[in-house]
PDB file of C-alpha atoms in Angstrom:
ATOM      1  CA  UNK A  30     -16.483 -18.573 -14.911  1.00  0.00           C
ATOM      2  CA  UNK A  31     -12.876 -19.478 -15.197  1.00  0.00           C
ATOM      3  CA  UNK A  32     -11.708 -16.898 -17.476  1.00  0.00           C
ATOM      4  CA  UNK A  33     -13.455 -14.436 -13.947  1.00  0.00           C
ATOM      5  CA  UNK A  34     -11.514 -16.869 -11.827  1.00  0.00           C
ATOM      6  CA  UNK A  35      -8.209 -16.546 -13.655  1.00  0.00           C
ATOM      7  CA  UNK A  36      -9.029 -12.993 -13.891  1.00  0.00           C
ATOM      8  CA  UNK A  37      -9.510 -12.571  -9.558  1.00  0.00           C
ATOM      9  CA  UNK A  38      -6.362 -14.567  -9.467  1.00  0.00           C
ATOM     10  CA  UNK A  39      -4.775 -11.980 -11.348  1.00  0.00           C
ATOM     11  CA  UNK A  40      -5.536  -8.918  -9.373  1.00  0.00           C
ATOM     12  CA  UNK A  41      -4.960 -10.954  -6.086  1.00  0.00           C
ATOM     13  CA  UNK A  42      -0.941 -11.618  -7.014  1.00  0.00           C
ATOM     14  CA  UNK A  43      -0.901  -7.852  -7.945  1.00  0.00           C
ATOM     15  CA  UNK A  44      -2.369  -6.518  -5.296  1.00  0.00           C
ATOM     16  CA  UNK A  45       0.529  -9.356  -3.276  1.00  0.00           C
ATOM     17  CA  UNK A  46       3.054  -7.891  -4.865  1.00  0.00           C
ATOM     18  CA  UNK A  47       2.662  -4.517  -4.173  1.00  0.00           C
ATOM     19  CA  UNK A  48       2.284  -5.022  -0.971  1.00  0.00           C
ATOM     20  CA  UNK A  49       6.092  -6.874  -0.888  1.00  0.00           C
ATOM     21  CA  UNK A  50       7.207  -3.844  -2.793  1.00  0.00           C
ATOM     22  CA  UNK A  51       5.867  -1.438  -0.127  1.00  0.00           C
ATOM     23  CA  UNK A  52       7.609  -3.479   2.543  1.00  0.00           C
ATOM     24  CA  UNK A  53      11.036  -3.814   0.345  1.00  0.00           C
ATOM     25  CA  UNK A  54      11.189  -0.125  -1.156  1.00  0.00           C
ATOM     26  CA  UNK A  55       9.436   1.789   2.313  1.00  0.00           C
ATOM     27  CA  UNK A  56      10.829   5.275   2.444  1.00  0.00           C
ATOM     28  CA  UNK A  57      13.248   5.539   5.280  1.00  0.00           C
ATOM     29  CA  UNK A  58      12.598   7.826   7.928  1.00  0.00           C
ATOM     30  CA  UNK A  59      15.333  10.222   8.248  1.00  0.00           C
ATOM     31  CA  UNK A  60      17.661  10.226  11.613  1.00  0.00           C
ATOM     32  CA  UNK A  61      19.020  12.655  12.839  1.00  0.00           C
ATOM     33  CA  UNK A  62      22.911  12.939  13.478  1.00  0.00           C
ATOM     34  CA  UNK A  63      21.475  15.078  16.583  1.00  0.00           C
ATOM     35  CA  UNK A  64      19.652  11.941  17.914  1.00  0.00           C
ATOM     36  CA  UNK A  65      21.136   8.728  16.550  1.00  0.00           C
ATOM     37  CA  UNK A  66      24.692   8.245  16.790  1.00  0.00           C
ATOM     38  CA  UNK A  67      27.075   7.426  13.533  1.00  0.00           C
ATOM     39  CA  UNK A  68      28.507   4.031  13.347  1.00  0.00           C
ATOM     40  CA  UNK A  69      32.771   4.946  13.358  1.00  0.00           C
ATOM     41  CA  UNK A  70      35.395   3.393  15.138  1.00  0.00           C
ATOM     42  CA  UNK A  71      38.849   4.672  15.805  1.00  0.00           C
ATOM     43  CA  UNK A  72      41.337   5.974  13.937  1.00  0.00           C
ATOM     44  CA  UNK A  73      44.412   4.179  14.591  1.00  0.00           C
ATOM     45  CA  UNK A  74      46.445   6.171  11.915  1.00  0.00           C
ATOM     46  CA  UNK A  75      45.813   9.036  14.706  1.00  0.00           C
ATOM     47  CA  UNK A  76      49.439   9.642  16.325  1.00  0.00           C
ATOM     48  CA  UNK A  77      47.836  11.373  18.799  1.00  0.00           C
ATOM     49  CA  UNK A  78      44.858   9.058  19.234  1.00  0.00           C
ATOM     50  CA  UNK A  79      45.798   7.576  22.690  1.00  0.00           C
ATOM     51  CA  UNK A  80      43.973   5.139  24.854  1.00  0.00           C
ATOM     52  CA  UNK A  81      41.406   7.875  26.096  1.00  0.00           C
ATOM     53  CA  UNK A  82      40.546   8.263  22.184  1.00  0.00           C
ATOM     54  CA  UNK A  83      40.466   4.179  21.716  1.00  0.00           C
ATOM     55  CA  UNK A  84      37.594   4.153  24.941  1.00  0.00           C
ATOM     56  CA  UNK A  85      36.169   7.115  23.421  1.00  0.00           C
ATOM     57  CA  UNK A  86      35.355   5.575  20.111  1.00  0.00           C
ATOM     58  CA  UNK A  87      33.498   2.184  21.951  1.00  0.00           C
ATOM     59  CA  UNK A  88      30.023   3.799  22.020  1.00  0.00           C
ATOM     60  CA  UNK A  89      30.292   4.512  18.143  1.00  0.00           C
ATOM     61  CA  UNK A  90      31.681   1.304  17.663  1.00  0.00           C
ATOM     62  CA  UNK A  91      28.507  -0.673  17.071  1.00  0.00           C
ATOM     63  CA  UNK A  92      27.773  -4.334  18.452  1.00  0.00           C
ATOM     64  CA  UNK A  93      28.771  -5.356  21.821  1.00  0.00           C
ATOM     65  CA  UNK A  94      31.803  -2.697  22.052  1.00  0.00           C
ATOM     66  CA  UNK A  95      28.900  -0.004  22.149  1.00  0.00           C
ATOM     67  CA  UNK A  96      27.709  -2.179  25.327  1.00  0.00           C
ATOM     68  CA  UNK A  97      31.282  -1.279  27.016  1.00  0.00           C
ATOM     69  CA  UNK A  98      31.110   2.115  25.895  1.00  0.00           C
ATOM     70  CA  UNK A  99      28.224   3.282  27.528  1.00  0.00           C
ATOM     71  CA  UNK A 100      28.847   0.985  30.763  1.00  0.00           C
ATOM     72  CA  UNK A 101      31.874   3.491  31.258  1.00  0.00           C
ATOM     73  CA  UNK A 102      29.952   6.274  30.315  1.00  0.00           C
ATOM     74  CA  UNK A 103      27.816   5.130  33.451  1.00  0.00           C
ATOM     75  CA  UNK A 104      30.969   4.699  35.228  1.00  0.00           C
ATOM     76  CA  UNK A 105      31.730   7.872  34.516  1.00  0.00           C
ATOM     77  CA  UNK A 106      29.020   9.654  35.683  1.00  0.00           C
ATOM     78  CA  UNK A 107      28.819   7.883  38.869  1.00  0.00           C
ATOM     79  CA  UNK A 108      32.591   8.787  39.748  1.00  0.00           C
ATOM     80  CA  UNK A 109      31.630  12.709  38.238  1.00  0.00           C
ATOM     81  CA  UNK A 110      28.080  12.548  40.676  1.00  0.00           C
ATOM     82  CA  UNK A 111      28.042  15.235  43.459  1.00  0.00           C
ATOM     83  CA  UNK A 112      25.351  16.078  45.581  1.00  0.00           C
ATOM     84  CA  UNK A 113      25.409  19.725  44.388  1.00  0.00           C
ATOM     85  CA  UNK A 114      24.345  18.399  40.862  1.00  0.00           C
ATOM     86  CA  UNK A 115      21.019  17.805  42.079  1.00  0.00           C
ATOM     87  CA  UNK A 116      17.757  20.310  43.082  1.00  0.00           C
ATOM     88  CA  UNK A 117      17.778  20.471  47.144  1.00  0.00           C
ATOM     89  CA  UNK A 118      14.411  19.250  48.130  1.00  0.00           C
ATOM     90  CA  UNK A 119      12.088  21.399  49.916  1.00  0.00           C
ATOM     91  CA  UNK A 120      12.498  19.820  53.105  1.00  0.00           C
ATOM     92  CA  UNK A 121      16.112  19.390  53.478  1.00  0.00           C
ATOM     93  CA  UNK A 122      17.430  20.748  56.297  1.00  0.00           C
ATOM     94  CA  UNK A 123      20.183  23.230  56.468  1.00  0.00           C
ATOM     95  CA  UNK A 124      23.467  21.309  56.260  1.00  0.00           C
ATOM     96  CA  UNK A 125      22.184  19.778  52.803  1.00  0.00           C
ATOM     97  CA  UNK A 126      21.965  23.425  51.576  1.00  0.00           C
ATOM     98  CA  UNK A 127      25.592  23.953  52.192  1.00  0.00           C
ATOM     99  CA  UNK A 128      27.843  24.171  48.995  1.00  0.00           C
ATOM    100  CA  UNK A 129      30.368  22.704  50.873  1.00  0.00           C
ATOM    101  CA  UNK A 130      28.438  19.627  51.973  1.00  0.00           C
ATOM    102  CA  UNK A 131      27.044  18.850  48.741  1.00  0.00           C
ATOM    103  CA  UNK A 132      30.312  19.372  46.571  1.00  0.00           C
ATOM    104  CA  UNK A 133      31.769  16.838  49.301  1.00  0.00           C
ATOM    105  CA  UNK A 134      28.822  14.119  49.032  1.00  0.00           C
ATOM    106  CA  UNK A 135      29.411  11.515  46.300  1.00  0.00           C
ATOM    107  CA  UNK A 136      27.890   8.361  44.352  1.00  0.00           C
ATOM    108  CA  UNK A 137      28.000   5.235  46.425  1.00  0.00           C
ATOM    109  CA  UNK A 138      29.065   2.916  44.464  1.00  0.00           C
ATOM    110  CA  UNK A 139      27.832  -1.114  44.266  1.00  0.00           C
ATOM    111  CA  UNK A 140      30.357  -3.375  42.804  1.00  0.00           C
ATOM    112  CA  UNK A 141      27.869  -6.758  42.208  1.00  0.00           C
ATOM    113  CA  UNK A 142      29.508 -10.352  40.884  1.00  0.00           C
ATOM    114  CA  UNK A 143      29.925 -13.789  40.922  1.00  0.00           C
ATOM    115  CA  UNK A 144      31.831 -16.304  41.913  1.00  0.00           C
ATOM    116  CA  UNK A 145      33.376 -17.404  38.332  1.00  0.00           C
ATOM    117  CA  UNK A 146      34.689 -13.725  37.889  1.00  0.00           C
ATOM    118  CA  UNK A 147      36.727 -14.460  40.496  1.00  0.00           C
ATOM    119  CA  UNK A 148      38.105 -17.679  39.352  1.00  0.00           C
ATOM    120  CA  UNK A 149      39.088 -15.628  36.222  1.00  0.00           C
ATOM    121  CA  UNK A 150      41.987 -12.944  36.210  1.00  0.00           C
ATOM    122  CA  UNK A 151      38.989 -10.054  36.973  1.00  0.00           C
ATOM    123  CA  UNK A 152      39.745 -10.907  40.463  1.00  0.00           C
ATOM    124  CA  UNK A 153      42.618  -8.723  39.644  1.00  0.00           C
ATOM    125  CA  UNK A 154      40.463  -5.681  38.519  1.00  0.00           C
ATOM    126  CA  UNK A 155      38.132  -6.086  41.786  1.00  0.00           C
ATOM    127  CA  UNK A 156      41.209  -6.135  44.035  1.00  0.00           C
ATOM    128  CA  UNK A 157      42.382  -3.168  42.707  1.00  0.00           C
ATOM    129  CA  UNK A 158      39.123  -1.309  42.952  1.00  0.00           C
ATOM    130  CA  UNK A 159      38.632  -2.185  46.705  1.00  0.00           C
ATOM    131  CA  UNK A 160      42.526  -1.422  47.267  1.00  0.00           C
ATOM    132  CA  UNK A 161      42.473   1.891  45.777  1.00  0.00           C
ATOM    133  CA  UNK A 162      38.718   3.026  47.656  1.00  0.00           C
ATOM    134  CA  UNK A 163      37.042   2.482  43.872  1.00  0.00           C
ATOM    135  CA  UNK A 164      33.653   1.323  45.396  1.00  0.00           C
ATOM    136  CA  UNK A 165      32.243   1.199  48.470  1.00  0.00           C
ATOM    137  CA  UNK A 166      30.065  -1.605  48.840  1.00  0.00           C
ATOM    138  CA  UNK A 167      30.697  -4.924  47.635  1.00  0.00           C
ATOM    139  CA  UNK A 168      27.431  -7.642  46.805  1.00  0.00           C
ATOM    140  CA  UNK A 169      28.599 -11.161  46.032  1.00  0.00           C
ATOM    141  CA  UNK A 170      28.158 -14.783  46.703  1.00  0.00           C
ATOM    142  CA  UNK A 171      29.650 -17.170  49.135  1.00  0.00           C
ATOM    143  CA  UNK A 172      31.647 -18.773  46.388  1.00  0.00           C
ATOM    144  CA  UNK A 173      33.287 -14.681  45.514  1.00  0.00           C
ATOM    145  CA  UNK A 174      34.699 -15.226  49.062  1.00  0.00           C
ATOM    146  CA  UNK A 175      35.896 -18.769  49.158  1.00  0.00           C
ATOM    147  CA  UNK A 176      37.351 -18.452  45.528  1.00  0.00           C
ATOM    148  CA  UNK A 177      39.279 -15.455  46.438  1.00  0.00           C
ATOM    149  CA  UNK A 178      40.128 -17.546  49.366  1.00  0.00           C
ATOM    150  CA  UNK A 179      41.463 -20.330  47.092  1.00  0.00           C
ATOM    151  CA  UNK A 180      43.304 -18.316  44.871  1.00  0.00           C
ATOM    152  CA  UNK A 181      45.374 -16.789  47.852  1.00  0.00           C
ATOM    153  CA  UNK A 182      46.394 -20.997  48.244  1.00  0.00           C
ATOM    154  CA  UNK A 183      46.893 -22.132  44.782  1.00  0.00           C
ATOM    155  CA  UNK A 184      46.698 -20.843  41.467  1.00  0.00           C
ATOM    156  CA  UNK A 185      43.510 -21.576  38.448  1.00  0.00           C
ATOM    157  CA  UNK A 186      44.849 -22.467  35.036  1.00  0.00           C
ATOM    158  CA  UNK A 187      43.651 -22.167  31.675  1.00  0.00           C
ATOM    159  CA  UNK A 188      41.605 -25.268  29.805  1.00  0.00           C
ATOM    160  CA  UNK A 189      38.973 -25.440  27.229  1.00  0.00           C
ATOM    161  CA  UNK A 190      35.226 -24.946  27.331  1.00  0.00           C
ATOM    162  CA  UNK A 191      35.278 -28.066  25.308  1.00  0.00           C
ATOM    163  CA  UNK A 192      36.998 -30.196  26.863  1.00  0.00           C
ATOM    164  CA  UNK A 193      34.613 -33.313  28.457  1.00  0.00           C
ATOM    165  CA  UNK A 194      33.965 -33.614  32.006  1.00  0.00           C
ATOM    166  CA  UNK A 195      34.453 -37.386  32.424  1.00  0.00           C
ATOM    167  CA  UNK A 196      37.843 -37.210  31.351  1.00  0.00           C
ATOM    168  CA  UNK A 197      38.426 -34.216  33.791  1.00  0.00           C
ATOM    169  CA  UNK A 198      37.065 -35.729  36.509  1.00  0.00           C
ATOM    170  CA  UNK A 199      39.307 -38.996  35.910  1.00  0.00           C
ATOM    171  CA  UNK A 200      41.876 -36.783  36.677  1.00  0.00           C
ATOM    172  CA  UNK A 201      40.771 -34.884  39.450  1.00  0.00           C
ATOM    173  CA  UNK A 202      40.269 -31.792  38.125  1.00  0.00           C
ATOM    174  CA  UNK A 203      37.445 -29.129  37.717  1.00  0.00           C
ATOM    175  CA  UNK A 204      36.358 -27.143  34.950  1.00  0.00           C
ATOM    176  CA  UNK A 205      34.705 -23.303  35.410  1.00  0.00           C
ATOM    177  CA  UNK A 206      33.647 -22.870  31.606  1.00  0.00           C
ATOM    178  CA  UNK A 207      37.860 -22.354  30.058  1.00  0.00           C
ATOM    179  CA  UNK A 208      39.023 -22.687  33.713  1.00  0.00           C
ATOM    180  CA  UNK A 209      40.853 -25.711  35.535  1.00  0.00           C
ATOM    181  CA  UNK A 210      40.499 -25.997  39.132  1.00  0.00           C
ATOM    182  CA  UNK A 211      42.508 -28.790  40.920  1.00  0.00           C
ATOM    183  CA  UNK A 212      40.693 -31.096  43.469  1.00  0.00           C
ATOM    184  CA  UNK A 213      43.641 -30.587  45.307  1.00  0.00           C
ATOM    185  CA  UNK A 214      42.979 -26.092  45.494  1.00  0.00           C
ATOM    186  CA  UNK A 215      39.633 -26.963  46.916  1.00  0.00           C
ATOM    187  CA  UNK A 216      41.406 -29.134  49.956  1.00  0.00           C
ATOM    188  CA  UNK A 217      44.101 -26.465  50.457  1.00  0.00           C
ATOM    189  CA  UNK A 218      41.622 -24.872  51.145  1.00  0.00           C
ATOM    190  CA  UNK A 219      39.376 -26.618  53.583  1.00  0.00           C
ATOM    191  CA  UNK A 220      42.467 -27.578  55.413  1.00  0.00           C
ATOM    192  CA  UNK A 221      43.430 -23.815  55.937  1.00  0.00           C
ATOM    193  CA  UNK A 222      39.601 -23.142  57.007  1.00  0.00           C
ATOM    194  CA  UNK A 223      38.689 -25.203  59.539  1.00  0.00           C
ATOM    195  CA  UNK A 224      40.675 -24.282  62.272  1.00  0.00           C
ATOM    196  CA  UNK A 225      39.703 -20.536  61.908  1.00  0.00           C
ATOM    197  CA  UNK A 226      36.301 -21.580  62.002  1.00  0.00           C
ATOM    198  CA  UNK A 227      36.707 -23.803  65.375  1.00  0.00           C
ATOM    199  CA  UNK A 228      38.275 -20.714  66.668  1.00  0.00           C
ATOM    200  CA  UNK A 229      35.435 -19.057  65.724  1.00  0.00           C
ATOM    201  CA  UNK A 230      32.859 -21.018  67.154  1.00  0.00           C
ATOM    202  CA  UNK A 231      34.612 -20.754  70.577  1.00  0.00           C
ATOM    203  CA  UNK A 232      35.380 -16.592  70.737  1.00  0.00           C
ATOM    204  CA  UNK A 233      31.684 -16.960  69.960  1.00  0.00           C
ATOM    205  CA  UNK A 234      30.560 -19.208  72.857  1.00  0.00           C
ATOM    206  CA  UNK A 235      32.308 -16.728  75.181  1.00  0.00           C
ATOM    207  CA  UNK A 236      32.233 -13.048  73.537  1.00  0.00           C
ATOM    208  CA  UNK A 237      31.396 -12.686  69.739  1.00  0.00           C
ATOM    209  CA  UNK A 238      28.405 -13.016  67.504  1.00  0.00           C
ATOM    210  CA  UNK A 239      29.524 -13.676  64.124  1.00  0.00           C
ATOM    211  CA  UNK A 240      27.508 -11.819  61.309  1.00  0.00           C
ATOM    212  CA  UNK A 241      28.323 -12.530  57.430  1.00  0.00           C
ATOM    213  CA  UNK A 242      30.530  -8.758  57.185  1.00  0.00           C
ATOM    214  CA  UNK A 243      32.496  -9.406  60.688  1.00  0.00           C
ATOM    215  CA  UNK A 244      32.962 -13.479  59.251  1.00  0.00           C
ATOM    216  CA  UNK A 245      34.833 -12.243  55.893  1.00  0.00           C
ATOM    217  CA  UNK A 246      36.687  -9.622  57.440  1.00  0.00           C
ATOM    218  CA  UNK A 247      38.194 -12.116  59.850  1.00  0.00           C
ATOM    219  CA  UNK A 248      39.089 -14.362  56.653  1.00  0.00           C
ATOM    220  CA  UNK A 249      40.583 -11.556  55.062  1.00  0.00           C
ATOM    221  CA  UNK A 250      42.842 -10.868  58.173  1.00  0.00           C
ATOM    222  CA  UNK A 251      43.751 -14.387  58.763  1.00  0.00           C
ATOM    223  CA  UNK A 252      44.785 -14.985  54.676  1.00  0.00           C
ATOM    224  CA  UNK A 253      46.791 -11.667  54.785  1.00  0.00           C
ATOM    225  CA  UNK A 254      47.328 -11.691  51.108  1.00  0.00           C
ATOM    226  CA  UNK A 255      47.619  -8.187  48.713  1.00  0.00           C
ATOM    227  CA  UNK A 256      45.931 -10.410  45.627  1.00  0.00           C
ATOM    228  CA  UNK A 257      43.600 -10.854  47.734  1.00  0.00           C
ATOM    229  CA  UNK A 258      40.427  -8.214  47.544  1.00  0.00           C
ATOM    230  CA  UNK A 259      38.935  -9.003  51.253  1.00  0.00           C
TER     231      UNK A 259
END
């Protein structure tokens, strides 16, 4: 009875460690270079490499720089998009069947964020997208608007994602993750505010209904700022 026991426990750690060895050593399946793209990144030793070749090399890349190579692939394609790239359907009507039309018709583009993008210096990059006709419809938050508002009054600074909040708050400042924010930006600010806003509230007792579009595009006018993307 044992020396069958001893024996079952035998064939029960082969048969155990076979299977690890077919798990270890499993054949690879082959990839194709025509379907799977080879990790590279740039060559830098390239005179003629150029900042088109650096972008270039992001998808290849691997880890999160293959991320921000295909988001400006998308990019790409949605600046390249015409009308005329796609099958007319069968009910279109005649105008949509003119070349001319659909070379002219383009991608509209969303430009989505947050407000702590523009706390940071990517305020920057949105400004100049809206300036130079880059997108054409803008989704944010209330905060996007008043911290664009701020920033137009007093300047953000750089701190520490580390450093403690009790201490900060002892001396009246704010953190947004590595960002300060003075108490005193956020009073700038209402002080600038509310007397646009009791203006407001009167043209629209007599004349004008305020919707959330007409509301920022007054701000925007009143702030009159070029860092500024309303």
């Amino acid at each position: 009875m044992a020396a069958n026991g001893h024996g079952d426990g035998g064939v029960r750690n082969a048969a155990a460690l076979e299977g690890v060895r077919a798990i270890l050593f499993k054949p690879s399946e082959f990839l194709e270079d025509s379907m799977c793209t080879k990790i590279a990144g740039a060559d830098f030793n390239d005179a003629g490499l150029g900042l088109a070749g650096v972008i270039g090399s992001l998808a290849s890349t691997g880890f999160q720089a293959s991320h921000l190579g295909d988001a400006i692939d998308v990019v790409n394609q949605m600046l390249d998009w015409r009308l005329s790239h796609e099958k007319p359907s069968e009910d279109c009507d005649e105008a949509e069947l003119d070349p001319k039309h659909t070379e002219s018709v383009k991608c509209k583009i969303f430009l989505g964020f947050t407000s702590n993008l523009v706390s940071s210096g990517i305020r920057d990059a949105i400004r100049f997208l809206v300036q130079h006709h880059m997108v054409d419809v803008i989704v944010t938050t209330a905060g996007g608007i008043e911290e664009d508002l701020i920033k137009c009054l007093a300047p953000t600074y750089r701190g520490d994602f580390s450093l403690p909040g009790t201490m900060l708050r002892s001396k009246g400042l704010n953190r947004i993750g590595n960002l300060l924010m003075p108490n005193d930006n956020y009073c700038k600010f209402e002080k600038w505010i509310m007397p646009i806003l009791d203006q407001m509230q009167q043209e629209q007792s007599m004349k004008n209904v305020w919707t959330p579009s007409k509301v920022i595009a007054r701000l925007g006018k009143e702030i009159n700022d070029e860092s500024s993307y309303l």
